[in-house]
């Protein structure tokens, strides 16, 4: 017998939520096979079985919060066996041979058959693919899982059981509908929908509020003329793609490299406060904010000072794909020293991004918009312009440093040849 425990997740994560059981009680599991998915503050984690055997007990239901180290399931040695009813014919035959004509024997036979029917139903239910919470609901409502139709896929879920448990239209409609309506919608003319926040959305809300309450956050702005970098990208993008196995040359690698150069020039921007100490990070792991259906995540492109443009671009693409496919690991999310977020992909013209965690600052990119710009006192030209923003912790960074940091970003993007020399 082996206990399945919630594994160590990360230094700052002490608990998770059971998102989905991938195996049911009675299922055969192999060593190293995923049996349950946990949702944590940052990523989803699949927990494996350390041994081969049969899943004999589940100690936490889907939606339960479980702490690191707690036992959530038990896997026993052996193999899953089909249900056997070998002994049942003997029980049925005994009364029929000796007391076939007696009422007592008939009653005993009927009772035995009823018991056997229940056993067969329970055995049948065990063989049906259903989530633990669906099985529990079916037991509570006295529903035979073999008669439940699934709405999506082959696994029965709680909503399928609920659907099977719904009465016919003529069966007590007022008893079920009126209390629910009064609870969720007191004013029918003003309809609302109430949904529980996902664990990740709750965590995002909590972290953003902590940053707002625990930092002296300020934002400074500048604007960048994107003409030169756009022309360079236009000239080099096809050759770049050919030389680097299809990797496309985007703007993020330019801004990432510019950020690294600016961080080296202004090291306090690459720092954080730890109690009464200032921790100056001498590595350049840049977080790139990625939007997903469940909210914003910030995977880390590590060692950006040691990587070329192609390596940074490929890392960003890989992390974005993993984020959208919910395949990010904890290692992908840990250890960032500075963050870049690009609201421009959604059409944002200007914003004040919120600092990520304990970091000292975050760079915000925005939409590229063609605007008339004064070239000198006599000339105006339409130029592709981008507003950039630096939100920073004023406890660590002074205004002069923040302005200088942004000015460095601006100068390097407007003169990309200098950026190539810097990197």
XYZ file of C-alpha atoms in Angstrom, residues 21-242:
222
model
C -9.250 13.258 -10.409
C -7.845 11.525 -13.466
C -8.476 8.083 -11.931
C -11.393 6.632 -9.958
C -11.499 4.180 -7.058
C -10.898 0.687 -8.415
C -8.855 1.862 -11.393
C -5.511 0.287 -12.229
C -2.625 2.785 -12.094
C 0.938 2.442 -13.301
C 4.035 3.735 -11.553
C 4.600 7.328 -12.596
C 1.077 7.714 -14.009
C -0.814 10.951 -13.353
C -3.804 10.362 -11.092
C -4.930 13.829 -9.986
C -4.519 17.451 -11.072
C -3.949 20.202 -8.506
C -4.571 23.876 -9.143
C -2.119 26.110 -7.290
C -1.690 29.850 -7.063
C 0.491 29.858 -10.172
C 0.169 26.685 -12.250
C -1.669 23.365 -12.445
C 0.342 20.391 -11.168
C -0.312 16.724 -11.962
C 0.423 14.313 -9.107
C 1.734 10.856 -9.977
C 1.511 7.477 -8.284
C 4.856 6.280 -6.924
C 3.840 2.617 -7.309
C 1.823 0.413 -9.612
C -1.412 -0.959 -8.211
C -5.078 -0.176 -7.686
C -6.481 3.142 -6.498
C -8.409 1.943 -3.448
C -9.221 5.186 -1.634
C -9.679 8.865 -2.417
C -9.473 11.120 0.634
C -10.206 14.522 -0.946
C -12.923 15.517 -3.388
C -12.652 17.825 -6.366
C -12.746 21.428 -5.152
C -11.175 20.603 -1.765
C -8.157 22.606 -0.602
C -5.265 20.364 0.449
C -1.965 21.235 2.099
C 1.498 20.132 1.009
C 2.286 16.736 2.560
C -1.337 15.730 3.193
C -2.527 12.274 2.073
C -5.134 12.518 -0.683
C -5.345 8.921 -1.927
C -4.195 5.336 -1.339
C -2.836 2.942 -3.968
C -2.743 -0.750 -2.989
C -0.675 -3.546 -4.495
C -2.264 -5.845 -7.029
C -4.430 -5.516 -10.093
C -7.964 -4.308 -10.595
C -10.342 -7.312 -10.703
C -13.715 -7.472 -12.465
C -16.641 -7.891 -10.123
C -17.535 -11.574 -9.607
C -20.957 -13.039 -8.677
C -19.907 -16.721 -8.515
C -21.602 -17.317 -5.172
C -24.970 -15.897 -6.166
C -26.451 -18.953 -7.960
C -26.015 -21.043 -4.762
C -27.930 -18.467 -2.745
C -30.713 -18.479 -5.325
C -30.926 -22.280 -5.630
C -31.057 -23.230 -1.913
C -34.524 -21.947 -1.110
C -35.939 -23.088 -4.450
C -34.846 -26.737 -3.873
C -35.977 -27.126 -0.286
C -38.938 -24.784 0.104
C -40.025 -23.947 -3.412
C -43.708 -23.786 -2.485
C -43.424 -21.913 0.815
C -44.233 -18.208 1.092
C -41.303 -17.774 3.446
C -38.967 -19.211 0.861
C -40.400 -16.933 -1.821
C -39.890 -13.889 0.408
C -36.351 -14.973 1.214
C -35.609 -15.488 -2.460
C -37.013 -12.055 -3.322
C -34.941 -10.460 -0.547
C -31.831 -12.247 -1.777
C -32.495 -11.171 -5.338
C -33.020 -7.565 -4.203
C -29.729 -7.652 -2.310
C -27.978 -9.156 -5.326
C -29.508 -6.482 -7.588
C -28.096 -3.778 -5.316
C -24.687 -5.480 -5.304
C -24.765 -5.775 -9.087
C -25.751 -2.103 -9.368
C -22.936 -1.055 -7.030
C -20.491 -3.268 -8.906
C -21.707 -1.843 -12.210
C -21.362 1.674 -10.836
C -17.762 0.997 -9.850
C -16.935 0.000 -13.431
C -18.485 3.121 -14.917
C -16.140 6.052 -15.559
C -17.198 8.849 -13.192
C -15.508 11.486 -11.067
C -15.449 10.937 -7.270
C -17.779 13.895 -6.707
C -20.241 12.468 -9.261
C -20.193 9.081 -7.477
C -20.834 10.737 -4.119
C -23.733 12.762 -5.535
C -25.213 9.664 -7.156
C -25.082 7.820 -3.809
C -26.749 10.724 -2.024
C -29.539 10.933 -4.596
C -29.906 7.163 -5.044
C -29.182 7.310 -8.773
C -27.857 4.371 -10.791
C -24.826 5.661 -12.707
C -25.517 3.215 -15.540
C -28.637 5.242 -16.358
C -26.855 8.602 -16.372
C -26.075 10.172 -19.740
C -22.912 12.270 -20.089
C -23.152 15.719 -21.633
C -19.501 15.808 -22.793
C -16.903 13.031 -23.058
C -17.082 9.539 -21.515
C -16.664 10.448 -17.835
C -19.772 11.168 -15.764
C -19.541 14.460 -13.878
C -21.688 15.991 -11.095
C -23.709 18.070 -13.565
C -24.675 14.854 -15.403
C -25.970 13.362 -12.149
C -27.841 16.581 -11.378
C -29.421 16.446 -14.813
C -30.505 12.835 -14.256
C -31.925 13.768 -10.844
C -34.126 16.580 -12.182
C -37.842 15.785 -11.841
C -40.242 15.792 -14.759
C -41.880 19.180 -15.446
C -45.015 18.156 -13.531
C -43.093 17.092 -10.428
C -43.007 19.859 -7.820
C -41.754 22.755 -9.968
C -42.388 25.429 -7.334
C -40.544 23.549 -4.598
C -37.238 23.598 -6.475
C -37.310 26.786 -8.531
C -38.670 29.418 -6.133
C -36.086 29.240 -3.288
C -33.172 29.227 -5.790
C -34.594 32.258 -7.566
C -35.061 34.138 -4.310
C -31.487 33.401 -3.270
C -29.697 34.282 -6.504
C -31.940 36.971 -7.923
C -34.131 38.968 -5.561
C -35.089 41.377 -8.343
C -36.144 39.462 -11.496
C -36.089 42.664 -13.537
C -32.336 43.041 -12.783
C -30.885 39.605 -13.608
C -27.448 38.662 -12.310
C -25.218 35.608 -12.425
C -23.140 34.712 -9.365
C -19.991 32.643 -9.924
C -17.262 31.559 -7.539
C -13.869 33.039 -8.381
C -11.332 30.465 -9.522
C -8.437 29.858 -7.181
C -6.069 31.571 -9.613
C -8.290 34.642 -9.929
C -8.538 34.833 -6.125
C -4.752 34.662 -5.917
C -4.306 37.346 -8.572
C -6.679 39.624 -6.664
C -4.861 38.977 -3.392
C -1.379 39.541 -4.832
C -2.317 42.746 -6.648
C -3.864 44.142 -3.480
C -0.744 43.209 -1.498
C 1.476 45.039 -3.997
C -0.789 48.074 -3.854
C -0.784 48.103 -0.044
C 2.872 47.233 0.562
C 4.755 49.314 -2.008
C 5.115 53.014 -2.748
C 4.252 52.517 -6.407
C 4.717 55.317 -8.909
C 4.653 55.360 -12.738
C 6.691 57.423 -15.183
C 6.178 57.592 -18.960
C 8.093 58.218 -22.157
C 7.482 57.689 -25.870
C 9.533 55.818 -28.401
C 9.860 56.445 -32.120
C 9.676 52.939 -33.579
C 10.752 53.962 -37.104
C 14.293 52.593 -37.050
C 13.561 49.326 -35.300
C 10.618 48.668 -37.625
C 12.766 49.327 -40.684
C 15.530 47.079 -39.336
C 13.019 44.330 -38.599
C 11.530 44.676 -42.080
C 14.964 44.334 -43.703
C 16.165 41.426 -41.597
C 13.075 39.387 -40.681
C 13.207 36.936 -43.630
C 16.934 36.270 -43.278
C 16.519 36.019 -39.504
C 13.779 33.431 -39.924
C 15.864 31.408 -42.378
